[in-house]
């Protein structure tokens, strides 16, 4: 690895996720943002549509993706809707790909078709993709062509559940995931449901019939448990911008205690720069990670014997999206994993 | 029933719950607010400490409870902390009692002692108390001396679970209650944890080791199920003033479907003025009930076979507290159940 | 006045203002909501688009305005955008009209054309309209055919300034109005600027080049001052649903004090059911009036000699819109002015 | 200047301001946080009282100020209440001092006594202090012993007004400053007025009788105008954590236009790293600067001829407090002014 700078293009830079990636990448010492893609807002500057970029260093003008010389990039970062993402990225030959859409997360094109309402746009590429939950993909990312960044809900759920399932401390059934997310998870599209007056001073669950993050969660949990796992999963929209909290009830494997499960998680994460098991008894809270790539976790004994409660908190836009993408990019390129992600949480 | 007016004293009128009861009662056509109790704020007017009372009709000055002629009242409404409540109320002889504290909710003085850190202050009164979940206590309240109003979390949980348990459609195990509450549930005491800057833009669970609303929930669920029921229960603090939502996962009784469970709930509640099962597929949201005594419920099939998801939303200060208290008062006195509670939800 | 019920049609019932009017009117003892107009949402029930109507008494299905028999109504209430409003309402012959749009507020069709980007759709009707700031239009409304309800900003500004100008205590120059409004003032249209994530945790001014409520304010101030008044007016969007606060700095007339100005306001409003000058030194706050038709005001000496600060707070959707409309309707029909508006503020 | 690291002690690290300074300083490449002072919370770790520090690099345990070897520091940063601050800091002999309290802001001990309710605790030190509005103190800070960091309101007001007054484009009278602040400005003390339920969904002005930031603003404006300036100043509390916006109406000097005033501000700030005049017509918003040391400004023509409107937005905790303190520290020590402050705004 030399000290050279890597050229990056970000497609879909006009959304919350894209803009948050640009926020982080623009301060990364080894990246040059060499292209910014957007459709409806092509021709504008980032600071026209995101005035908080006004004080920052100059960035390329937004262009339609097809006008950017993507082959001249070292890395292309896709912050596009599913479907559109695979379509554009499948035309790229040289650069490494960091994809934040759902298109390369599911290993099975059939499952994709079931959940995303149509055939996969580029099934031939699926074998080239690594599911990029950074802490569990560290050894495969350096050689991967595509990092498929997990959804925000799966990120928190998998960090909470994988160590216990891998260590056979959690039974692979009766897993119930209650998820609470800030509104930025829904993107910047102007929809009535996301208006301030609809969201503020209110809370409600959604996606009760089946949320698209479910198959992803089940795919990874099943692999860890070496058994088919089906989960209850109910996301809720709560009145805040950033942050995601999951409270997960699990059945412990026979003879196991919440205390042991917590110990296994402490062991698994003790050297992780971004994943932290809190001191015993301290409840994770989203304010502990706001604006940062950190995740905080903890385990509690449930009142029902034989069960435990795991709680995980992340910033849905950072560890749940743009930050994990940058972490994956660092891992892919052999850069220090924390580069550009050192900034601490912002509280209050 | 004559058309006479009933005299009411409200003890603890300087808290959120007390003030919300006064807000409702002051517009009730058959009640006269004849005494307002408060300690630290005695000598002040309600409008001094609650400026939104300024535009309303005059109210008595706040007094120490012991200076109010409680025996001259028809009803005494206690909005006091547990312990203090039973102590004061046990000295009253004539008036009917509506208690919003936890003191008369548990039928067992031993369970009370386990959860509330000391012996019950007035165990002899426990047999005189009816657990006042209005919709399930309607026949016992008219003759009761004490209505023990349920906690806010139990109110939503029990409305959601009782019909299914009574009809043997829900298995009396593996019940997992995730509860989300606005901040007013924590009262008006000046604590760091309830400061705006701690709560806004954030979410966290609390009471993971055991919340005091648990024994109450289990007492009533066990009675309905005719079997000991233990529940997982995790409350979360979310950044809003009013509102409470519970998402509850249950195991269906063998051979039962979510659809049948929903049907049983529709049947049970179809004549209720304040409890509404929403149209199929519509998720309850707190904004549907804000500021009102209404509860909205619905049932959904879970992705895990044999399980269902029940969602309930109330305003924690109204149906979860002051409104249900007034509903109970109406039932006790033989007044129309909805009197003083007709006002619709306030949205946005 | 007999005890008969009056038939009302509400046009534009699918917006925040329309729905808030229906919320109030549906509990008014002398009104029958006999028609509900909406375009894009015609064919739906109010409760489909406003789930908080689910618990309330049944309402007519939403229809296109042209399919409602408007001539069969006693009153037609227009909650439509400007332009569209005058166009529809000008076709009505029999019923009285309560208009919440800007179309009948300005007495001069030329001023209208300057500010609203085109000729007035029905200039011949302007002489039939009374500017419906209820407290100052009480004697003219009973005989008026059209009540032109003031904008939310003008309502607060005029309640704050009219008594002082009429009593020659305020100089008719150097009036600076800083206005803060909750987001519902912007309506329910799905615009990026009103998304939760854009509005929460943020504040900004808007309309700095000239807001359409200015000419209305200046028209009424000039009439009161018997001199042309031009104002500085800067509205700000703040992260809350309901509420509007105006902080107004004025130059006192020579020899006058803030104390005297406050006295004049106390005198003017002491018998008003909905307008309240707070005790000396108490700052108006929107939480004092949330969800109600009340306005709270106060006057303070400024640090700059010869100047005073007037503060006014209302709920922008109620006294600033739907509530004042109902108050005007009561006045028009000879009903008690407070009928249907008795409900107190909701705090917290 | 060598490349050595400077030792810093932060007194009052348990408040919002202190913690925010530690957040920034802990990532500053040339600072070592060698002491953290706190009283009530002495003996705890920062991460005990500020869980968002858990993921960050270890920090000294909190100690009473008197137990820290302050003389061993290069710089002592005071984040203490006024009065207490001067008392402790006046005992220090060697280290440079960055004070965030009000104690060294006013050049006149008499004015201090008038506004802060008692004699100044260390009047002899006043001549050693430089009023640290960084952009206007750059040449005096390198040799100063004490940097008195401005209050948050004065920071925004002075950035907005100084260029125009210095260039004689603004008349030194009739300046009206309306200020809107997030709640963190009130500190972390547990007071009823700062509870979530009191602040959320609400807005109100405060300090109408005279806010302690007034004399500071007037001192600096008078110096710039070379004439005594008295201002109208009304702060408002709005429901957000961070951010401060001021909308200021001014009288232009004879013959001057808002356009010219804007030009003078563009010229004055064009090389500033942290102060930005926005493109013509763009209204400053707090979301543009959240979490950063940036300030955004703009000027608009008022509807009243001869007047202009200046708008300024900052993050009250950063540019209004901890960030400006670090900027001053950099200037004092001859470090690059932006060191440790490069992080961009966080939006949403």
mmCIF file of C-alpha atoms in Angstrom, chain D residues 16-332:
data_model
loop_
_atom_site.group_PDB
_atom_site.id
_atom_site.type_symbol
_atom_site.label_atom_id
_atom_site.label_comp_id
_atom_site.label_asym_id
_atom_site.label_seq_id
_atom_site.Cartn_x
_atom_site.Cartn_y
_atom_site.Cartn_z
ATOM 1 C CA UNK D 16 -22.857 20.785 28.576
ATOM 2 C CA UNK D 17 -20.273 23.408 27.729
ATOM 3 C CA UNK D 18 -17.434 21.648 29.476
ATOM 4 C CA UNK D 19 -18.295 18.311 27.937
ATOM 5 C CA UNK D 20 -18.528 19.832 24.494
ATOM 6 C CA UNK D 21 -15.106 21.381 24.941
ATOM 7 C CA UNK D 22 -13.704 18.010 25.983
ATOM 8 C CA UNK D 23 -15.358 16.402 22.938
ATOM 9 C CA UNK D 24 -13.476 18.795 20.659
ATOM 10 C CA UNK D 25 -10.219 18.952 22.600
ATOM 11 C CA UNK D 26 -9.922 15.198 22.912
ATOM 12 C CA UNK D 27 -9.425 15.000 19.160
ATOM 13 C CA UNK D 28 -7.095 18.021 18.909
ATOM 14 C CA UNK D 29 -3.683 16.727 17.817
ATOM 15 C CA UNK D 30 -1.632 19.082 19.987
ATOM 16 C CA UNK D 31 -3.590 19.031 23.245
ATOM 17 C CA UNK D 32 -3.369 16.656 26.147
ATOM 18 C CA UNK D 33 -6.314 16.781 28.496
ATOM 19 C CA UNK D 34 -4.404 16.534 31.742
ATOM 20 C CA UNK D 35 -7.068 17.467 34.253
ATOM 21 C CA UNK D 36 -10.847 17.491 34.471
ATOM 22 C CA UNK D 37 -12.541 19.415 37.252
ATOM 23 C CA UNK D 38 -16.009 18.906 38.668
ATOM 24 C CA UNK D 39 -17.468 19.229 42.106
ATOM 25 C CA UNK D 40 -20.609 17.205 42.723
ATOM 26 C CA UNK D 41 -19.415 14.552 40.287
ATOM 27 C CA UNK D 42 -15.786 14.330 41.423
ATOM 28 C CA UNK D 43 -14.488 10.784 41.482
ATOM 29 C CA UNK D 44 -16.464 9.734 38.445
ATOM 30 C CA UNK D 45 -15.282 9.220 34.894
ATOM 31 C CA UNK D 46 -16.517 11.417 32.089
ATOM 32 C CA UNK D 47 -18.168 8.345 30.605
ATOM 33 C CA UNK D 48 -20.142 7.743 33.782
ATOM 34 C CA UNK D 49 -21.915 11.039 33.436
ATOM 35 C CA UNK D 50 -21.595 11.397 29.676
ATOM 36 C CA UNK D 51 -22.035 7.926 28.209
ATOM 37 C CA UNK D 52 -21.187 9.150 24.737
ATOM 38 C CA UNK D 53 -17.578 9.345 25.914
ATOM 39 C CA UNK D 54 -17.522 5.573 26.418
ATOM 40 C CA UNK D 55 -16.277 4.854 22.913
ATOM 41 C CA UNK D 56 -13.580 7.522 23.058
ATOM 42 C CA UNK D 57 -10.005 7.505 24.282
ATOM 43 C CA UNK D 58 -9.522 7.457 28.049
ATOM 44 C CA UNK D 59 -9.667 10.705 29.973
ATOM 45 C CA UNK D 60 -8.568 11.690 33.486
ATOM 46 C CA UNK D 61 -10.989 11.044 36.315
ATOM 47 C CA UNK D 62 -13.047 14.076 37.398
ATOM 48 C CA UNK D 63 -11.548 15.855 40.417
ATOM 49 C CA UNK D 64 -12.324 18.880 42.543
ATOM 50 C CA UNK D 65 -10.533 21.817 40.932
ATOM 51 C CA UNK D 66 -8.349 22.360 43.996
ATOM 52 C CA UNK D 67 -6.907 18.860 43.684
ATOM 53 C CA UNK D 68 -5.701 19.423 40.120
ATOM 54 C CA UNK D 69 -2.177 20.753 39.757
ATOM 55 C CA UNK D 70 -3.264 23.725 37.715
ATOM 56 C CA UNK D 71 0.157 25.337 37.684
ATOM 57 C CA UNK D 72 1.460 22.338 35.757
ATOM 58 C CA UNK D 73 -0.857 23.140 32.891
ATOM 59 C CA UNK D 74 -0.171 25.213 29.820
ATOM 60 C CA UNK D 75 -3.775 26.286 29.649
ATOM 61 C CA UNK D 76 -6.684 26.206 32.063
ATOM 62 C CA UNK D 77 -10.128 26.298 30.514
ATOM 63 C CA UNK D 78 -12.900 27.490 32.818
ATOM 64 C CA UNK D 79 -16.412 26.248 32.120
ATOM 65 C CA UNK D 80 -17.704 27.352 35.491
ATOM 66 C CA UNK D 81 -20.567 29.594 36.572
ATOM 67 C CA UNK D 82 -19.773 33.300 36.826
ATOM 68 C CA UNK D 83 -18.333 34.300 40.168
ATOM 69 C CA UNK D 84 -16.959 30.842 40.876
ATOM 70 C CA UNK D 85 -14.916 31.150 37.730
ATOM 71 C CA UNK D 86 -13.028 34.328 38.576
ATOM 72 C CA UNK D 87 -12.470 33.118 42.088
ATOM 73 C CA UNK D 88 -10.667 29.952 41.021
ATOM 74 C CA UNK D 89 -8.926 31.392 37.988
ATOM 75 C CA UNK D 90 -7.559 34.371 39.879
ATOM 76 C CA UNK D 91 -5.441 32.002 41.943
ATOM 77 C CA UNK D 92 -3.607 30.666 38.888
ATOM 78 C CA UNK D 93 -0.250 32.206 38.124
ATOM 79 C CA UNK D 94 1.448 30.460 35.252
ATOM 80 C CA UNK D 95 -0.981 29.010 32.774
ATOM 81 C CA UNK D 96 -2.859 30.896 30.145
ATOM 82 C CA UNK D 97 -6.598 31.061 30.795
ATOM 83 C CA UNK D 98 -9.563 30.492 28.532
ATOM 84 C CA UNK D 99 -12.679 31.487 30.428
ATOM 85 C CA UNK D 100 -16.155 30.659 29.193
ATOM 86 C CA UNK D 101 -17.955 32.372 32.063
ATOM 87 C CA UNK D 102 -19.057 35.987 32.081
ATOM 88 C CA UNK D 103 -16.424 37.045 34.597
ATOM 89 C CA UNK D 104 -13.881 38.640 32.297
ATOM 90 C CA UNK D 105 -16.107 39.833 29.492
ATOM 91 C CA UNK D 106 -17.046 43.257 30.817
ATOM 92 C CA UNK D 107 -14.256 45.765 31.038
ATOM 93 C CA UNK D 108 -16.013 47.691 33.798
ATOM 94 C CA UNK D 109 -16.254 46.109 37.243
ATOM 95 C CA UNK D 110 -19.148 48.466 37.950
ATOM 96 C CA UNK D 111 -21.201 47.209 35.040
ATOM 97 C CA UNK D 112 -20.421 43.690 36.185
ATOM 98 C CA UNK D 113 -21.688 44.483 39.662
ATOM 99 C CA UNK D 114 -24.898 45.971 38.251
ATOM 100 C CA UNK D 115 -25.772 42.926 36.174
ATOM 101 C CA UNK D 116 -24.315 40.063 38.177
ATOM 102 C CA UNK D 117 -25.589 41.035 41.585
ATOM 103 C CA UNK D 118 -22.399 41.744 43.485
ATOM 104 C CA UNK D 119 -18.847 43.053 43.286
ATOM 105 C CA UNK D 120 -16.455 41.506 40.802
ATOM 106 C CA UNK D 121 -14.373 38.771 42.494
ATOM 107 C CA UNK D 122 -11.102 39.757 40.807
ATOM 108 C CA UNK D 123 -11.238 43.237 39.299
ATOM 109 C CA UNK D 124 -7.450 43.467 39.157
ATOM 110 C CA UNK D 125 -7.420 40.840 36.431
ATOM 111 C CA UNK D 126 -9.809 42.641 34.088
ATOM 112 C CA UNK D 127 -7.041 44.483 32.223
ATOM 113 C CA UNK D 128 -5.372 41.144 31.465
ATOM 114 C CA UNK D 129 -8.408 39.850 29.623
ATOM 115 C CA UNK D 130 -9.137 40.070 25.914
ATOM 116 C CA UNK D 131 -12.752 39.801 24.795
ATOM 117 C CA UNK D 132 -12.416 36.693 22.703
ATOM 118 C CA UNK D 133 -14.675 37.075 19.702
ATOM 119 C CA UNK D 134 -12.014 35.273 17.732
ATOM 120 C CA UNK D 135 -12.440 37.033 14.405
ATOM 121 C CA UNK D 136 -12.005 40.433 16.043
ATOM 122 C CA UNK D 137 -9.435 39.486 18.689
ATOM 123 C CA UNK D 138 -6.951 37.659 16.507
ATOM 124 C CA UNK D 139 -4.104 40.124 16.977
ATOM 125 C CA UNK D 140 -4.511 40.516 20.725
ATOM 126 C CA UNK D 141 -4.955 36.911 21.778
ATOM 127 C CA UNK D 142 -1.378 35.678 21.197
ATOM 128 C CA UNK D 143 -0.135 37.914 23.971
ATOM 129 C CA UNK D 144 -3.170 37.768 26.239
ATOM 130 C CA UNK D 145 -3.173 35.964 29.538
ATOM 131 C CA UNK D 146 -6.938 35.578 29.662
ATOM 132 C CA UNK D 147 -9.321 35.035 26.799
ATOM 133 C CA UNK D 148 -12.830 35.946 27.922
ATOM 134 C CA UNK D 149 -15.008 33.989 25.542
ATOM 135 C CA UNK D 150 -18.196 35.829 24.570
ATOM 136 C CA UNK D 151 -21.638 34.579 25.493
ATOM 137 C CA UNK D 152 -23.508 32.672 22.811
ATOM 138 C CA UNK D 153 -25.979 35.473 22.084
ATOM 139 C CA UNK D 154 -23.262 38.141 21.872
ATOM 140 C CA UNK D 155 -21.238 35.953 19.495
ATOM 141 C CA UNK D 156 -24.007 35.864 16.910
ATOM 142 C CA UNK D 157 -25.044 39.479 17.473
ATOM 143 C CA UNK D 158 -21.531 40.862 17.174
ATOM 144 C CA UNK D 159 -20.616 38.868 14.089
ATOM 145 C CA UNK D 160 -23.789 40.272 12.541
ATOM 146 C CA UNK D 161 -23.381 43.877 13.589
ATOM 147 C CA UNK D 162 -19.706 44.782 13.971
ATOM 148 C CA UNK D 163 -18.786 45.105 10.289
ATOM 149 C CA UNK D 164 -21.713 47.421 9.572
ATOM 150 C CA UNK D 165 -21.105 49.588 12.603
ATOM 151 C CA UNK D 166 -17.380 49.797 11.979
ATOM 152 C CA UNK D 167 -18.043 50.834 8.401
ATOM 153 C CA UNK D 168 -20.662 53.381 9.526
ATOM 154 C CA UNK D 169 -23.328 51.664 7.467
ATOM 155 C CA UNK D 170 -25.600 50.972 10.406
ATOM 156 C CA UNK D 171 -27.034 53.724 12.605
ATOM 157 C CA UNK D 172 -26.102 53.218 16.255
ATOM 158 C CA UNK D 173 -29.737 53.251 17.391
ATOM 159 C CA UNK D 174 -32.981 51.319 16.950
ATOM 160 C CA UNK D 175 -31.140 47.998 16.831
ATOM 161 C CA UNK D 176 -33.561 45.228 17.669
ATOM 162 C CA UNK D 177 -32.168 41.739 18.253
ATOM 163 C CA UNK D 178 -34.564 38.804 18.355
ATOM 164 C CA UNK D 179 -32.722 35.687 19.448
ATOM 165 C CA UNK D 180 -33.836 32.052 19.352
ATOM 166 C CA UNK D 181 -31.881 29.453 21.225
ATOM 167 C CA UNK D 182 -31.881 25.724 21.747
ATOM 168 C CA UNK D 183 -32.186 24.454 25.270
ATOM 169 C CA UNK D 184 -28.580 23.488 25.916
ATOM 170 C CA UNK D 185 -27.890 27.171 26.438
ATOM 171 C CA UNK D 186 -29.598 26.792 29.809
ATOM 172 C CA UNK D 187 -27.149 24.165 31.017
ATOM 173 C CA UNK D 188 -27.628 20.722 32.526
ATOM 174 C CA UNK D 189 -29.058 21.785 35.872
ATOM 175 C CA UNK D 190 -32.285 19.967 36.675
ATOM 176 C CA UNK D 191 -34.866 22.751 36.564
ATOM 177 C CA UNK D 192 -38.552 22.350 35.872
ATOM 178 C CA UNK D 193 -38.400 24.965 33.127
ATOM 179 C CA UNK D 194 -35.985 22.824 31.127
ATOM 180 C CA UNK D 195 -37.900 19.556 31.316
ATOM 181 C CA UNK D 196 -38.781 18.014 27.989
ATOM 182 C CA UNK D 197 -42.498 18.328 28.628
ATOM 183 C CA UNK D 198 -42.186 22.057 29.320
ATOM 184 C CA UNK D 199 -40.051 22.835 26.288
ATOM 185 C CA UNK D 200 -41.231 20.504 23.533
ATOM 186 C CA UNK D 201 -44.037 21.685 21.258
ATOM 187 C CA UNK D 202 -43.723 25.169 22.674
ATOM 188 C CA UNK D 203 -41.896 28.483 22.474
ATOM 189 C CA UNK D 204 -41.623 31.502 24.724
ATOM 190 C CA UNK D 205 -39.449 34.574 25.270
ATOM 191 C CA UNK D 206 -37.592 35.103 28.513
ATOM 192 C CA UNK D 207 -35.349 37.625 30.208
ATOM 193 C CA UNK D 208 -37.601 40.407 28.995
ATOM 194 C CA UNK D 209 -36.633 42.593 31.901
ATOM 195 C CA UNK D 210 -32.970 42.475 30.934
ATOM 196 C CA UNK D 211 -30.760 39.541 29.997
ATOM 197 C CA UNK D 212 -27.160 39.407 31.194
ATOM 198 C CA UNK D 213 -25.824 39.190 27.677
ATOM 199 C CA UNK D 214 -27.033 42.726 27.004
ATOM 200 C CA UNK D 215 -24.199 44.726 28.596
ATOM 201 C CA UNK D 216 -21.654 42.629 26.751
ATOM 202 C CA UNK D 217 -23.354 43.255 23.429
ATOM 203 C CA UNK D 218 -23.634 46.956 24.138
ATOM 204 C CA UNK D 219 -20.008 47.226 25.274
ATOM 205 C CA UNK D 220 -18.723 45.830 22.015
ATOM 206 C CA UNK D 221 -21.224 47.583 19.765
ATOM 207 C CA UNK D 222 -20.474 50.902 21.416
ATOM 208 C CA UNK D 223 -16.761 50.409 20.859
ATOM 209 C CA UNK D 224 -17.360 49.585 17.208
ATOM 210 C CA UNK D 225 -19.728 52.504 16.701
ATOM 211 C CA UNK D 226 -17.634 54.912 18.738
ATOM 212 C CA UNK D 227 -20.903 55.928 20.396
ATOM 213 C CA UNK D 228 -23.105 54.596 23.161
ATOM 214 C CA UNK D 229 -25.376 51.911 21.748
ATOM 215 C CA UNK D 230 -28.425 50.559 23.560
ATOM 216 C CA UNK D 231 -30.209 47.569 22.082
ATOM 217 C CA UNK D 232 -33.560 45.841 22.252
ATOM 218 C CA UNK D 233 -32.776 42.205 22.892
ATOM 219 C CA UNK D 234 -35.311 39.417 23.420
ATOM 220 C CA UNK D 235 -34.153 35.806 23.707
ATOM 221 C CA UNK D 236 -36.597 32.949 23.121
ATOM 222 C CA UNK D 237 -36.342 29.307 24.115
ATOM 223 C CA UNK D 238 -37.205 26.955 21.277
ATOM 224 C CA UNK D 239 -37.564 23.177 21.282
ATOM 225 C CA UNK D 240 -34.213 22.020 19.977
ATOM 226 C CA UNK D 241 -30.956 20.983 21.566
ATOM 227 C CA UNK D 242 -28.358 23.018 19.730
ATOM 228 C CA UNK D 243 -28.500 26.102 17.643
ATOM 229 C CA UNK D 244 -29.041 29.786 17.895
ATOM 230 C CA UNK D 245 -30.496 32.175 15.395
ATOM 231 C CA UNK D 246 -30.695 35.944 15.611
ATOM 232 C CA UNK D 247 -32.830 38.127 13.414
ATOM 233 C CA UNK D 248 -31.740 41.708 13.785
ATOM 234 C CA UNK D 249 -33.448 44.779 12.384
ATOM 235 C CA UNK D 250 -31.276 47.856 11.939
ATOM 236 C CA UNK D 251 -31.582 51.369 10.642
ATOM 237 C CA UNK D 252 -29.191 51.970 7.785
ATOM 238 C CA UNK D 253 -26.946 55.005 7.866
ATOM 239 C CA UNK D 254 -28.265 57.767 5.591
ATOM 240 C CA UNK D 255 -27.744 56.886 1.959
ATOM 241 C CA UNK D 256 -26.780 53.285 2.626
ATOM 242 C CA UNK D 257 -28.578 50.223 1.261
ATOM 243 C CA UNK D 258 -28.965 46.678 2.530
ATOM 244 C CA UNK D 259 -27.062 45.652 -0.568
ATOM 245 C CA UNK D 260 -24.074 47.763 0.427
ATOM 246 C CA UNK D 261 -24.210 46.486 3.976
ATOM 247 C CA UNK D 262 -24.190 42.934 2.680
ATOM 248 C CA UNK D 263 -21.208 43.809 0.499
ATOM 249 C CA UNK D 264 -19.290 45.113 3.485
ATOM 250 C CA UNK D 265 -19.949 41.888 5.361
ATOM 251 C CA UNK D 266 -18.905 39.759 2.408
ATOM 252 C CA UNK D 267 -15.650 41.714 2.246
ATOM 253 C CA UNK D 268 -15.008 41.503 5.949
ATOM 254 C CA UNK D 269 -15.542 37.754 6.205
ATOM 255 C CA UNK D 270 -14.364 36.415 2.880
ATOM 256 C CA UNK D 271 -11.148 34.970 4.272
ATOM 257 C CA UNK D 272 -12.608 33.768 7.528
ATOM 258 C CA UNK D 273 -12.573 30.004 7.971
ATOM 259 C CA UNK D 274 -15.653 29.935 10.177
ATOM 260 C CA UNK D 275 -17.841 32.898 9.239
ATOM 261 C CA UNK D 276 -19.775 32.794 5.977
ATOM 262 C CA UNK D 277 -22.065 35.268 4.290
ATOM 263 C CA UNK D 278 -24.546 33.086 2.389
ATOM 264 C CA UNK D 279 -25.450 33.609 -1.259
ATOM 265 C CA UNK D 280 -27.836 36.489 -1.807
ATOM 266 C CA UNK D 281 -31.371 35.638 -0.763
ATOM 267 C CA UNK D 282 -30.479 32.487 1.200
ATOM 268 C CA UNK D 283 -31.767 32.609 4.765
ATOM 269 C CA UNK D 284 -29.386 31.334 7.454
ATOM 270 C CA UNK D 285 -30.673 28.272 9.299
ATOM 271 C CA UNK D 286 -29.267 26.578 12.354
ATOM 272 C CA UNK D 287 -29.223 23.229 10.578
ATOM 273 C CA UNK D 288 -26.426 24.587 8.361
ATOM 274 C CA UNK D 289 -24.015 24.786 11.289
ATOM 275 C CA UNK D 290 -25.180 22.120 13.800
ATOM 276 C CA UNK D 291 -22.289 20.600 15.707
ATOM 277 C CA UNK D 292 -19.708 22.816 13.997
ATOM 278 C CA UNK D 293 -17.801 26.017 14.689
ATOM 279 C CA UNK D 294 -19.248 27.750 11.644
ATOM 280 C CA UNK D 295 -21.447 30.832 11.588
ATOM 281 C CA UNK D 296 -23.683 31.744 8.649
ATOM 282 C CA UNK D 297 -24.939 35.258 8.011
ATOM 283 C CA UNK D 298 -26.951 37.190 5.511
ATOM 284 C CA UNK D 299 -28.504 40.615 4.965
ATOM 285 C CA UNK D 300 -31.910 41.448 3.532
ATOM 286 C CA UNK D 301 -33.669 44.677 2.611
ATOM 287 C CA UNK D 302 -36.519 45.382 4.989
ATOM 288 C CA UNK D 303 -39.966 46.389 3.757
ATOM 289 C CA UNK D 304 -39.594 49.563 5.799
ATOM 290 C CA UNK D 305 -37.416 51.914 3.729
ATOM 291 C CA UNK D 306 -34.054 52.698 5.263
ATOM 292 C CA UNK D 307 -33.964 49.522 7.313
ATOM 293 C CA UNK D 308 -32.252 46.173 6.858
ATOM 294 C CA UNK D 309 -32.558 42.735 8.378
ATOM 295 C CA UNK D 310 -29.446 40.789 9.363
ATOM 296 C CA UNK D 311 -29.730 37.105 10.218
ATOM 297 C CA UNK D 312 -27.036 35.033 11.923
ATOM 298 C CA UNK D 313 -26.990 31.355 12.867
ATOM 299 C CA UNK D 314 -24.499 29.459 15.005
ATOM 300 C CA UNK D 315 -24.377 26.339 17.135
ATOM 301 C CA UNK D 316 -24.695 27.848 20.604
ATOM 302 C CA UNK D 317 -22.482 25.156 22.158
ATOM 303 C CA UNK D 318 -19.725 25.341 19.545
ATOM 304 C CA UNK D 319 -19.139 28.750 17.958
ATOM 305 C CA UNK D 320 -21.224 30.142 20.812
ATOM 306 C CA UNK D 321 -19.104 28.435 23.441
ATOM 307 C CA UNK D 322 -16.726 25.457 23.335
ATOM 308 C CA UNK D 323 -15.628 25.800 19.717
ATOM 309 C CA UNK D 324 -14.830 29.470 19.967
ATOM 310 C CA UNK D 325 -12.939 28.664 23.160
ATOM 311 C CA UNK D 326 -10.792 26.185 21.252
ATOM 312 C CA UNK D 327 -10.353 28.658 18.419
ATOM 313 C CA UNK D 328 -9.118 31.194 20.963
ATOM 314 C CA UNK D 329 -6.829 28.614 22.517
ATOM 315 C CA UNK D 330 -5.313 27.946 19.094
ATOM 316 C CA UNK D 331 -4.799 31.670 18.553
ATOM 317 C CA UNK D 332 -3.254 32.114 21.987
#
